[in-house]
Amino acid sequence: MLQIDDLQVKLGDKEILKHIDLELRPGETHILFGPNGSGKTSLLMTIMGYPQYRVTGGKIFFKGEDITHMPVDMRARLGIGMSYQRPPTINGVKTRQMIQICSKGNVDADALAEKVNFSEFLERDINAGFSGGEIKRSELLQLMAQCPDLLLFDEPESGVDLENISLIGNTISQLLQRDFKVNSKKTQKNRRKERTRMGLIITHTGFILDYVTADKGQVLYEGVLTCTSHPREIFTCISKVGYEECVRCAI
Amino acid sequence: MRDLEGKALQAKGKKAKLGRDIDLDAYGAESVSHDYMEDLDALSEGDKKRMILTGVDAGEMDRSGTYVQKDTAVIHAHSRHEGLEVIPIREALKESDWVKDYYWNLVAVDTDKYTARAQLELHDGYVIRALAGSKVIYPVQACMYLEKEGLSQNVHNIIVAEEGSELHIITGCATAPHLQRGLHIGVSEFYVKKNAKLSFTMIHYWAEEMMVRARSVGIVEEGGLFLNNYICMKPVKSLQMYPTTHLAGKGAVARFYSLLVGSPGSEMDVGGRIILKETDTRAEIISRAITNGGDIIVRGDLIGEVPGVKAHLECRGLILNKGSIHAIPELQGKVGGVELSHEAAVGRIAQEEILYLMSRGLSEDEATATIVRGFLSVDIPGLPPQLKAEINRAVEQSDKEMM
Ligand SMILES: Nc1ncnc2c1ncn2[C@@H]1O[C@H](COP(=O)(O)OP(=O)(O)O)[C@@H](O)[C@H]1O
Ligand SMILES: [Mg+2]
């Protein structure tokens, strides 16, 4: 379980997250909405443990441990993983090597890459000259190798062309154990009950909702979580009235 | 006849333009005798180990020929390939007339006190030549080994790839494990004839009190290709070299790659200059420098003298926590219609890259090591697999020790 209590975060001198409370139970997936610059990426980076996001108040617990000041690598080992919106290029480090790193050498990189149509990128330097859609597939591939329990997705569908959007959406579904397929041993209800993976997905376009079911939607507005509801309801509301209305709920 | 001796005598005290001045009298130049070895297997295990680190394999696996010089003595020289010659230079100067025309032909004997010394107190060196049309696919290996404490080893090498030939050379310079102080002066002249291909990969493995001055010039004729790779990842007191290549025939290509690792107390001043003198010539100089305490100067100079030439220079430097890197890239277009470019970047490892790898489960140290290894693993096109393997081995060896 992920539990965030009264979290306050500064980036430089700027307060970017204000008194955030959030709870994600095992098996749950939440969708995070919000206009540009509202602090969505900051929230995920803070959960992942990036030190430039300075926690000035509140606490983060994961699997019962206080991880508020835990270094990034320990959080990764505890089971937190992230799909970045703009990951850095690392010259000379191949995609294949990243898969080895994520899986500690325990997966077949070729077989895994095939699943996200990424085989021809295995020998390329990670993120070097990747297009928007290629970055997303590379990030998903790494998460597939890493198998974290809490998956943070930062705008996984932005920059992805129509052809690949269902690939991305379905892959995220599988990663979050939210894909539906007939299983002779288990009913769908049982499969749902046995879900353990947690997901927090930032979406701008809402396209992801066509592929991934979610338990809750939340709106982040100027660093404040203003609204919690059914994700579809929030998305439809924003589509109709825009984020400008959020300001009234923020007060 | 050129008066080499006279010119050298005049330049005896001439300081070099770059690099700290070295007192030559502080190093011995008397010859040190070592027996010739028919079979390199007779080398001591210590020597063999040291040589293998510079890519020179005493077992001669997958090698077309071998030259080994210990201190001032040639202990082994032979070719295993028809159309390939591997001859000690003093013998070659006596017995082959053609060599005289190539000797001090590209490098001026009076360049500075170091070239002068290589003339006045020559301790051999090699002549390696691929005859016209011969394809010497397996590399030729050459090793300059320094065992005698305080010696100045002065060598002169001539490398010729005759018309239409292909030649790959891996050359290692190394010091015996116990050796601390010494001076290595190396003069090299490269001739890449019409449509020939030469790759020359040099791996240096020095000691903490070693001084190194190398003087090398190459010429590439029409349609020729010259790949020049240099790797130095070990401590050295002071290393200075600025190899120059003239692209003198239409369509000639030269590529210089260097990988440098500067340790505390080391001074490296390494450059590369390529002069594009004919149309359609191409050049590339790529260097990667990492320091964890040493001071490194990386120079690069591309000179376009005629229209229709294209060249690129890339210097990347990484300062791990101490030390300095000074990148000095220069471009000189002497006419319109040249296309010269450079990119240079010196910095530390980006925190963002470390954190990215940490979020995939690596510790901070593992992440740093991964980035450093990636930084040094430049793809060098056109090298045979044996040489790629040697370079990878040198890189892996060094980052094990650096971390
Ligand atoms: N490197 C930075 N330096 C200073 N301010 C930043 C930096 N990155 C983001 N910000 C600011 O922090 C706020 C939150 O940004 P972010 O979390 O990226 O928002 P979102 O992901 O919702 O678009 C914004 O006001 C943004 O301008
Ligand atoms: Mg964002």
XYZ file of C-alpha atoms and ligand atoms in Angstrom:
682
model
C 0.000 0.000 0.000
C 1.054 3.552 -0.722
C 0.024 6.145 1.794
C 0.752 9.834 1.518
C -0.030 12.062 4.498
C -0.135 15.851 4.314
C 2.769 15.967 1.853
C 4.369 19.325 1.154
C 7.120 19.648 -1.422
C 9.349 22.460 -2.634
C 11.274 22.643 -5.866
C 13.900 25.316 -5.381
C 12.027 27.971 -3.427
C 8.705 27.175 -4.989
C 6.025 25.279 -3.147
C 4.745 22.824 -5.731
C 2.771 20.299 -3.699
C 0.500 21.451 -0.907
C -0.878 19.159 1.781
C -1.394 16.119 -0.427
C -3.218 13.110 1.028
C -3.449 10.005 -1.097
C -3.957 6.327 -0.474
C -3.451 3.525 -2.934
C -4.408 0.052 -1.754
C -2.923 -3.119 -3.233
C -4.543 -3.786 -6.609
C -5.787 -0.216 -7.037
C -5.108 2.125 -9.920
C -5.742 5.866 -9.819
C -5.772 8.351 -12.639
C -4.264 11.769 -12.037
C -5.621 14.720 -14.022
C -4.589 18.348 -13.952
C -3.582 21.257 -16.161
C 0.012 21.851 -17.216
C 2.257 22.914 -14.392
C -0.116 21.760 -11.660
C 2.490 19.462 -10.088
C 1.587 16.019 -11.465
C 5.102 15.104 -12.557
C 6.417 16.535 -9.297
C 4.183 14.220 -7.326
C 5.416 11.116 -9.140
C 9.058 12.213 -8.910
C 8.625 12.801 -5.180
C 7.187 9.318 -4.730
C 10.113 7.917 -6.721
C 12.489 9.876 -4.482
C 14.159 12.466 -6.706
C 16.147 14.620 -4.265
C 15.500 17.972 -5.972
C 11.889 17.607 -4.831
C 12.380 18.582 -1.214
C 9.812 17.229 1.220
C 9.175 20.040 3.685
C 6.284 18.400 5.496
C 4.245 15.221 5.688
C 5.186 11.606 5.080
C 5.119 8.875 2.465
C 4.669 5.242 3.463
C 5.060 2.261 1.167
C 4.470 -1.328 2.255
C 4.347 -0.030 5.789
C 7.766 1.611 5.628
C 8.370 5.314 5.951
C 10.108 6.084 2.668
C 9.878 9.870 2.909
C 13.661 10.255 2.871
C 14.703 6.948 1.338
C 17.115 7.115 -1.639
C 15.810 6.329 -5.114
C 17.564 2.977 -5.526
C 16.130 1.645 -2.254
C 12.644 2.645 -3.329
C 13.193 0.833 -6.610
C 14.281 -2.262 -4.721
C 11.243 -1.959 -2.478
C 9.049 -2.189 -5.572
C 8.438 1.278 -6.987
C 8.961 1.863 -10.694
C 8.324 4.755 -13.026
C 7.652 5.348 -16.684
C 9.113 8.778 -17.410
C 7.803 11.404 -19.734
C 11.257 12.656 -20.745
C 13.959 10.242 -19.634
C 17.613 11.183 -20.197
C 19.800 9.756 -22.945
C 22.760 7.791 -21.647
C 25.448 7.531 -24.278
C 26.933 4.106 -24.732
C 24.319 2.358 -22.573
C 22.183 0.149 -24.789
C 18.479 -0.580 -24.382
C 19.396 -4.240 -23.997
C 21.618 -3.352 -21.071
C 18.808 -1.365 -19.434
C 16.587 -4.453 -19.592
C 19.333 -6.480 -17.923
C 19.671 -3.813 -15.236
C 15.917 -3.646 -14.590
C 15.499 -7.409 -14.409
C 18.867 -8.100 -12.756
C 19.609 -10.292 -15.732
C 16.547 -12.464 -15.211
C 14.613 -11.954 -18.426
C 15.016 -12.722 -22.080
C 15.434 -9.248 -23.522
C 14.645 -10.330 -27.074
C 11.352 -11.994 -26.164
C 10.288 -9.075 -24.009
C 11.180 -6.480 -26.642
C 9.124 -8.299 -29.216
C 6.015 -7.797 -27.086
C 6.240 -4.029 -27.439
C 7.579 -4.121 -30.958
C 10.944 -2.795 -29.872
C 13.426 -5.444 -31.035
C 15.262 -3.190 -33.439
C 16.080 -0.739 -30.652
C 17.864 -3.202 -28.367
C 21.321 -2.275 -29.613
C 20.692 1.466 -29.581
C 21.808 3.830 -26.867
C 18.962 4.272 -24.464
C 16.661 7.173 -25.430
C 19.149 8.526 -27.990
C 17.055 10.065 -30.741
C 13.947 8.104 -29.699
C 10.661 9.644 -30.831
C 7.901 10.341 -28.307
C 6.233 6.999 -28.953
C 9.521 5.096 -28.895
C 10.341 6.553 -25.499
C 7.045 5.261 -24.125
C 7.591 1.776 -25.482
C 11.112 1.771 -24.079
C 9.860 2.871 -20.677
C 7.175 0.173 -20.638
C 9.725 -2.413 -21.694
C 11.913 -1.468 -18.757
C 8.970 -1.684 -16.339
C 8.058 -5.091 -17.757
C 11.596 -6.192 -16.936
C 11.578 -4.552 -13.520
C 8.148 -5.815 -12.359
C 7.545 -3.234 -9.626
C 4.507 -3.404 -7.317
C 3.744 0.280 -7.630
C 3.879 1.663 -11.160
C 3.986 5.377 -11.818
C 3.154 6.442 -15.377
C 3.813 10.004 -16.465
C 1.616 10.730 -19.499
C 2.190 7.319 -21.072
C 0.141 8.153 -24.160
C 1.476 11.599 -25.014
C 3.290 11.725 -28.334
C 2.143 8.223 -29.281
C 0.647 7.752 -32.741
C -2.726 6.062 -33.184
C -1.164 2.815 -34.342
C 0.707 2.359 -31.093
C -1.806 3.719 -28.654
C -3.588 0.398 -28.183
C -0.241 -1.378 -27.777
C 0.703 1.076 -25.032
C -2.733 0.943 -23.407
C -2.949 -2.847 -23.422
C 0.587 -3.219 -22.122
C -0.169 -0.925 -19.196
C -3.319 -2.937 -18.536
C -1.296 -6.136 -18.353
C 1.344 -4.546 -16.152
C -1.396 -3.510 -13.737
C -3.070 -6.941 -13.928
C -6.121 -5.257 -15.428
C -6.329 -7.079 -18.730
C -9.338 -9.277 -19.309
C -8.902 -12.722 -20.721
C -10.637 -16.007 -20.189
C -8.829 -18.168 -17.698
C -10.102 -21.725 -17.177
C -8.981 -21.869 -13.550
C -10.073 -18.457 -12.364
C -13.201 -16.397 -12.692
C -12.841 -12.752 -13.629
C -13.967 -11.842 -10.129
C -11.171 -13.918 -8.648
C -8.622 -12.433 -10.974
C -9.731 -8.995 -9.847
C -9.472 -9.957 -6.191
C -5.982 -11.322 -6.690
C -4.666 -8.082 -8.158
C -1.723 -6.761 -6.178
C -0.126 -4.189 -8.424
C -0.824 -0.535 -7.814
C -0.836 2.137 -10.471
C -0.817 5.913 -10.606
C -1.316 7.217 -14.121
C -1.031 10.817 -15.240
C -3.091 11.501 -18.307
C -3.599 14.638 -20.265
C -5.701 13.364 -23.111
C -7.710 10.706 -21.268
C -7.111 8.264 -24.156
C -5.674 5.799 -21.692
C -9.133 5.375 -20.143
C -10.201 3.463 -23.256
C -7.699 0.721 -22.409
C -7.085 0.718 -18.680
C -9.740 0.462 -16.023
C -9.195 2.494 -12.900
C -10.664 2.733 -9.445
C -10.442 6.452 -8.901
C -9.678 9.718 -10.593
C -8.057 12.703 -8.898
C -7.441 16.250 -10.021
C -4.296 18.105 -9.056
C -4.657 21.849 -9.368
C -1.837 24.223 -8.456
C -0.313 21.670 -6.142
C -3.572 20.793 -4.412
C -5.611 17.624 -4.848
C -9.009 19.212 -5.442
C -11.266 16.444 -6.510
C -11.741 12.711 -6.196
C -14.292 10.861 -8.233
C -14.854 8.249 -10.867
C -12.153 8.772 -13.552
C -14.638 8.835 -16.429
C -16.764 11.392 -14.640
C -13.795 13.668 -14.033
C -12.603 13.315 -17.593
C -16.033 14.122 -19.028
C -16.411 17.061 -16.667
C -13.052 18.542 -17.633
C -13.821 17.982 -21.308
C -17.050 19.939 -20.968
C -16.167 22.777 -18.605
C -12.360 22.838 -18.653
C -9.852 23.061 -15.805
C -10.855 26.679 -15.138
C -13.730 25.341 -13.070
C -11.261 23.521 -10.809
C -10.288 26.803 -9.235
C -13.692 26.973 -7.563
C -13.278 23.545 -5.997
C -9.735 24.384 -4.886
C -10.861 27.042 -2.429
C 71.802 13.089 -48.881
C 69.959 14.929 -46.192
C 72.119 15.929 -43.295
C 69.957 14.326 -40.608
C 72.745 14.133 -38.091
C 73.631 17.807 -38.466
C 70.036 18.963 -38.180
C 69.461 16.772 -35.172
C 72.540 18.155 -33.445
C 71.264 21.675 -34.014
C 67.859 20.818 -32.533
C 69.326 19.006 -29.533
C 68.266 21.682 -27.092
C 65.112 22.823 -28.876
C 62.148 22.864 -26.554
C 58.858 21.487 -27.779
C 55.891 23.806 -28.345
C 53.621 21.792 -26.100
C 54.073 19.838 -22.900
C 56.396 20.478 -19.999
C 60.089 20.492 -20.832
C 61.984 17.321 -19.995
C 65.635 17.204 -18.998
C 66.917 14.517 -21.336
C 70.174 14.178 -19.447
C 68.231 12.811 -16.507
C 67.543 9.626 -18.501
C 70.036 7.064 -19.685
C 70.278 6.203 -23.364
C 72.952 3.471 -23.310
C 71.802 0.269 -24.929
C 70.421 -2.504 -22.769
C 70.860 -5.950 -24.206
C 68.209 -8.633 -24.207
C 68.393 -11.906 -26.098
C 66.392 -12.423 -29.248
C 63.588 -14.936 -28.736
C 62.435 -17.250 -31.464
C 59.466 -18.195 -29.349
C 57.744 -15.520 -27.278
C 56.441 -18.206 -24.995
C 59.810 -17.924 -23.259
C 58.823 -14.489 -21.906
C 58.220 -14.340 -18.173
C 54.607 -14.633 -17.049
C 54.818 -11.103 -15.615
C 55.896 -9.659 -18.959
C 53.247 -11.602 -20.845
C 50.523 -10.372 -18.548
C 51.630 -6.812 -18.914
C 51.792 -7.098 -22.700
C 48.365 -8.660 -23.007
C 46.934 -5.566 -21.329
C 48.098 -3.567 -24.317
C 46.669 -6.076 -26.747
C 49.915 -7.886 -27.486
C 49.504 -11.625 -27.211
C 52.672 -13.652 -26.733
C 50.755 -16.697 -27.968
C 50.169 -14.830 -31.251
C 46.557 -15.981 -31.488
C 44.903 -14.434 -34.534
C 47.895 -12.258 -35.335
C 49.565 -11.809 -38.705
C 52.913 -10.792 -37.344
C 54.689 -9.634 -34.223
C 57.328 -7.126 -33.211
C 58.547 -6.901 -29.635
C 61.190 -4.534 -28.387
C 62.427 -4.579 -24.819
C 64.261 -1.429 -23.760
C 66.676 -0.842 -26.638
C 66.730 -4.382 -28.033
C 64.498 -6.059 -30.576
C 63.644 -9.439 -29.074
C 61.266 -10.653 -31.742
C 60.210 -9.595 -35.231
C 58.522 -11.702 -37.809
C 55.692 -11.852 -40.291
C 53.356 -14.808 -40.656
C 51.627 -13.439 -43.691
C 52.761 -13.324 -47.278
C 52.801 -9.738 -48.452
C 53.555 -8.423 -44.976
C 56.931 -7.208 -43.769
C 57.870 -6.692 -40.126
C 61.480 -5.550 -39.840
C 63.481 -3.715 -37.149
C 64.165 -0.246 -38.508
C 67.947 -0.291 -38.110
C 68.117 -3.476 -40.133
C 65.686 -2.049 -42.683
C 67.744 1.125 -43.081
C 70.814 -0.981 -43.813
C 69.204 -3.451 -46.139
C 66.312 -1.827 -47.934
C 66.947 1.275 -49.950
C 63.319 2.253 -50.144
C 63.136 2.772 -46.387
C 65.542 5.713 -46.540
C 63.024 7.737 -48.533
C 60.402 7.178 -45.857
C 62.658 7.892 -42.908
C 62.244 11.422 -41.502
C 60.193 12.205 -44.561
C 56.964 13.276 -42.829
C 58.297 14.175 -39.396
C 61.086 16.753 -39.407
C 64.131 15.540 -37.556
C 64.644 19.002 -36.088
C 61.074 19.372 -34.813
C 62.355 19.500 -31.251
C 64.826 17.927 -28.848
C 62.830 14.696 -28.794
C 62.967 14.066 -32.517
C 66.619 15.059 -32.410
C 67.253 12.453 -29.756
C 65.424 9.791 -31.770
C 67.946 10.445 -34.541
C 71.056 10.789 -32.421
C 70.361 7.863 -30.078
C 68.076 5.571 -32.032
C 67.043 2.391 -30.229
C 65.355 0.762 -33.154
C 61.614 0.632 -33.806
C 59.766 -1.163 -36.555
C 59.013 -1.001 -40.225
C 55.685 -2.653 -40.974
C 54.605 -2.791 -44.575
C 51.720 -4.442 -46.403
C 52.674 -4.978 -50.029
C 50.428 -3.757 -52.818
C 47.099 -5.541 -52.900
C 47.717 -7.746 -49.875
C 44.938 -8.016 -47.330
C 46.374 -8.569 -43.911
C 43.127 -9.241 -42.113
C 44.482 -10.422 -38.764
C 46.200 -7.625 -36.885
C 49.935 -7.229 -36.696
C 51.026 -6.637 -33.111
C 53.907 -4.518 -31.938
C 55.046 -3.937 -28.401
C 57.450 -1.400 -26.967
C 58.378 -2.658 -23.545
C 60.348 -0.723 -20.984
C 62.083 -2.599 -18.221
C 65.222 -0.634 -17.361
C 64.641 1.958 -14.677
C 65.476 5.494 -15.792
C 65.953 4.645 -19.465
C 64.998 6.878 -22.330
C 63.688 4.544 -25.036
C 63.957 6.306 -28.393
C 62.212 4.570 -31.253
C 61.253 5.309 -34.822
C 58.481 3.448 -36.650
C 57.502 3.451 -40.281
C 54.175 2.006 -41.348
C 53.306 1.589 -44.997
C 50.100 0.295 -46.537
C 50.913 -0.001 -50.214
C 48.358 0.547 -52.954
C 45.166 -1.442 -52.514
C 46.358 -3.188 -49.356
C 44.669 -3.614 -46.024
C 46.619 -3.573 -42.779
C 45.596 -3.574 -39.113
C 48.133 -2.885 -36.421
C 47.735 -3.045 -32.686
C 50.607 -1.562 -30.824
C 51.122 -1.600 -27.133
C 53.535 0.399 -25.095
C 53.999 -0.916 -21.610
C 56.341 -0.820 -18.684
C 57.462 -3.766 -16.587
C 55.501 -4.012 -13.325
C 58.415 -2.833 -11.154
C 59.420 0.099 -13.367
C 58.626 3.562 -12.109
C 60.648 6.137 -13.962
C 61.475 6.342 -17.636
C 61.066 8.261 -20.860
C 59.599 7.000 -24.110
C 60.225 8.942 -27.294
C 58.384 7.561 -30.284
C 58.520 8.862 -33.824
C 56.028 7.344 -36.275
C 55.491 7.936 -39.969
C 52.400 6.517 -41.666
C 51.971 6.046 -45.399
C 48.572 5.017 -46.682
C 48.788 4.631 -50.430
C 46.094 4.764 -53.054
C 42.945 2.812 -52.059
C 44.727 1.256 -49.091
C 43.230 0.799 -45.668
C 45.233 1.100 -42.483
C 43.987 0.841 -38.924
C 46.421 1.631 -36.177
C 45.350 1.072 -32.595
C 47.735 2.085 -29.861
C 47.212 1.145 -26.237
C 49.479 2.689 -23.626
C 50.081 1.157 -20.224
C 52.560 3.331 -18.385
C 53.874 3.843 -14.900
C 53.387 6.732 -12.527
C 56.743 8.385 -13.179
C 56.815 7.864 -16.958
C 57.326 10.674 -19.425
C 56.095 10.161 -22.977
C 56.678 12.243 -26.080
C 55.315 10.914 -29.360
C 55.768 12.574 -32.734
C 53.720 11.169 -35.549
C 52.666 12.263 -39.005
C 50.712 10.378 -41.651
C 49.817 10.832 -45.286
C 46.812 9.297 -47.024
C 46.620 9.110 -50.795
C 43.614 8.961 -53.105
C 40.838 6.697 -51.874
C 42.865 5.642 -48.817
C 41.490 5.153 -45.311
C 43.415 5.714 -42.104
C 41.913 4.819 -38.734
C 44.022 5.934 -35.826
C 42.924 4.873 -32.343
C 44.636 5.790 -29.134
C 43.879 4.484 -25.672
C 45.586 5.522 -22.479
C 43.859 4.707 -19.247
C 46.788 4.268 -16.931
C 48.740 6.733 -14.827
C 51.575 8.536 -16.570
C 53.532 11.501 -15.287
C 53.479 13.513 -18.464
C 52.253 12.493 -21.893
C 52.238 14.786 -24.886
C 51.464 14.024 -28.502
C 49.759 15.705 -31.393
C 49.592 13.313 -34.353
C 48.981 14.949 -37.712
C 47.605 13.455 -40.888
C 47.601 14.903 -44.387
C 44.747 13.839 -46.647
C 46.630 14.322 -49.878
C 44.508 12.442 -52.410
C 40.949 12.753 -53.628
C 38.466 10.913 -51.431
C 40.979 10.089 -48.699
C 39.505 9.529 -45.244
C 41.008 9.714 -41.755
C 39.376 8.976 -38.434
C 41.034 9.512 -35.066
C 39.529 8.095 -31.912
C 41.029 8.533 -28.491
C 40.049 7.348 -25.053
C 41.869 8.934 -22.137
C 41.593 8.361 -18.429
C 43.516 10.748 -16.201
C 44.595 9.529 -12.779
C 45.783 11.756 -9.933
C 49.233 13.164 -10.687
C 48.963 12.512 -14.433
C 49.324 15.143 -17.110
C 48.062 14.349 -20.590
C 48.160 16.642 -23.579
C 46.769 14.752 -26.528
C 45.665 16.216 -29.811
C 44.862 15.263 -33.344
C 45.271 17.315 -36.482
C 43.941 16.417 -39.919
C 44.637 18.541 -42.963
C 42.190 18.089 -45.828
C 44.110 18.958 -48.972
C 42.064 17.405 -51.767
C 38.395 17.369 -52.722
C 36.047 14.794 -51.268
C 38.345 14.108 -48.360
C 36.670 13.343 -45.027
C 37.919 13.467 -41.488
C 36.651 12.773 -38.033
C 38.318 13.256 -34.673
C 36.511 11.846 -31.679
C 37.823 11.899 -28.165
C 36.540 10.859 -24.784
C 38.414 11.979 -21.715
C 37.653 11.100 -18.120
C 39.576 12.320 -15.148
C 39.467 11.344 -11.546
C 42.294 13.629 -10.527
C 44.559 14.057 -13.545
C 44.905 17.082 -15.776
C 43.982 16.459 -19.389
C 44.267 18.742 -22.386
C 42.450 17.462 -25.468
C 43.225 19.248 -28.689
C 41.756 18.831 -32.101
C 42.448 20.712 -35.282
C 40.761 20.317 -38.655
C 42.125 22.272 -41.564
C 40.137 22.439 -44.804
C 42.299 23.694 -47.657
C 40.063 23.045 -50.667
C 36.323 23.176 -51.342
C 34.255 20.003 -51.082
C 35.766 18.608 -47.918
C 33.906 17.584 -44.804
C 35.142 16.997 -41.278
C 33.859 16.761 -37.756
C 35.480 17.057 -34.364
C 33.961 15.821 -31.136
C 35.520 16.183 -27.688
C 33.661 14.974 -24.651
C 35.113 15.214 -21.193
C 33.910 13.936 -17.865
C 35.330 15.092 -14.561
C 34.452 12.511 -11.929
C 35.272 14.578 -8.888
C 38.772 15.998 -9.110
C 41.113 16.939 -11.913
C 40.716 19.111 -14.963
C 39.902 18.788 -18.640
C 40.726 21.485 -21.133
C 39.203 20.908 -24.567
C 40.706 22.974 -27.366
C 38.889 22.269 -30.614
C 40.000 24.238 -33.661
C 38.567 24.503 -37.146
C 40.356 26.262 -39.975
C 38.570 26.716 -43.277
C 40.991 28.210 -45.764
C 38.506 28.526 -48.646
C 34.757 28.542 -49.152
C 32.953 25.252 -49.674
C 34.450 23.470 -46.705
C 32.193 21.868 -44.145
C 33.855 21.726 -40.739
C 32.050 21.269 -37.464
C 32.781 20.523 -33.867
C 31.078 19.785 -30.617
C 32.766 19.869 -27.272
C 31.358 19.255 -23.841
C 33.094 19.028 -20.519
C 31.243 18.357 -17.338
C 30.432 15.945 -14.644
C 28.095 12.989 -14.904
C 24.544 14.302 -15.119
C 22.684 13.682 -11.870
C 19.596 12.940 -13.929
C 21.317 9.975 -15.593
C 22.482 8.573 -12.255
C 18.981 8.880 -10.775
C 17.407 7.279 -13.827
C 19.606 4.219 -13.397
C 19.044 4.220 -9.638
C 15.305 4.156 -10.222
C 15.930 0.950 -12.180
C 17.564 -0.568 -9.134
C 21.277 0.251 -9.395
C 23.149 1.737 -6.459
C 24.727 5.149 -6.988
C 28.182 3.600 -7.512
C 26.879 1.028 -9.962
C 25.032 3.747 -11.843
C 28.189 5.861 -12.071
C 30.247 2.916 -13.298
C 27.627 2.103 -15.920
C 27.637 5.660 -17.231
C 31.436 5.814 -17.320
C 31.654 2.550 -19.216
C 29.040 3.785 -21.666
C 30.925 7.048 -22.090
C 34.068 5.193 -23.090
C 32.377 2.663 -25.324
C 32.456 4.555 -28.590
C 31.753 2.452 -31.626
C 34.800 2.559 -33.850
C 33.780 1.556 -37.350
C 36.046 -0.514 -39.561
C 37.967 -2.392 -36.889
C 38.368 -6.154 -37.064
C 36.676 -7.990 -34.162
C 39.977 -8.909 -32.470
C 40.807 -5.235 -32.073
C 37.336 -4.374 -30.833
C 37.764 -7.067 -28.206
C 41.131 -5.622 -27.141
C 39.664 -2.154 -26.785
C 36.716 -3.428 -24.773
C 39.081 -5.282 -22.536
C 41.152 -2.144 -21.921
C 38.002 -0.176 -21.081
C 36.666 -2.794 -18.688
C 40.013 -3.172 -16.986
C 40.284 0.546 -16.418
C 36.862 1.164 -14.964
C 37.287 -1.726 -12.571
C 40.285 0.090 -11.171
C 38.831 3.567 -11.323
C 35.727 2.828 -9.283
N 13.318 22.465 -13.144
C 12.359 23.301 -12.665
N 12.731 24.437 -12.053
C 11.790 25.276 -11.556
N 10.482 25.051 -11.629
C 10.055 23.938 -12.228
C 10.978 22.988 -12.771
N 10.278 21.971 -13.288
C 8.974 22.266 -13.078
N 8.833 23.446 -12.444
C 7.599 24.074 -12.022
O 6.972 23.253 -11.051
C 5.578 23.259 -11.245
C 5.052 21.851 -11.359
O 5.564 21.250 -12.532
P 5.204 19.763 -12.981
O 5.198 18.901 -11.778
O 6.117 19.411 -14.068
O 3.725 19.940 -13.529
P 2.860 19.010 -14.481
O 3.527 17.679 -14.594
O 1.546 18.936 -13.794
O 2.748 19.712 -15.781
C 5.308 24.133 -12.458
O 4.950 25.408 -12.026
C 6.630 24.168 -13.161
O 6.771 25.371 -13.873
Mg 4.312 16.696 -16.328
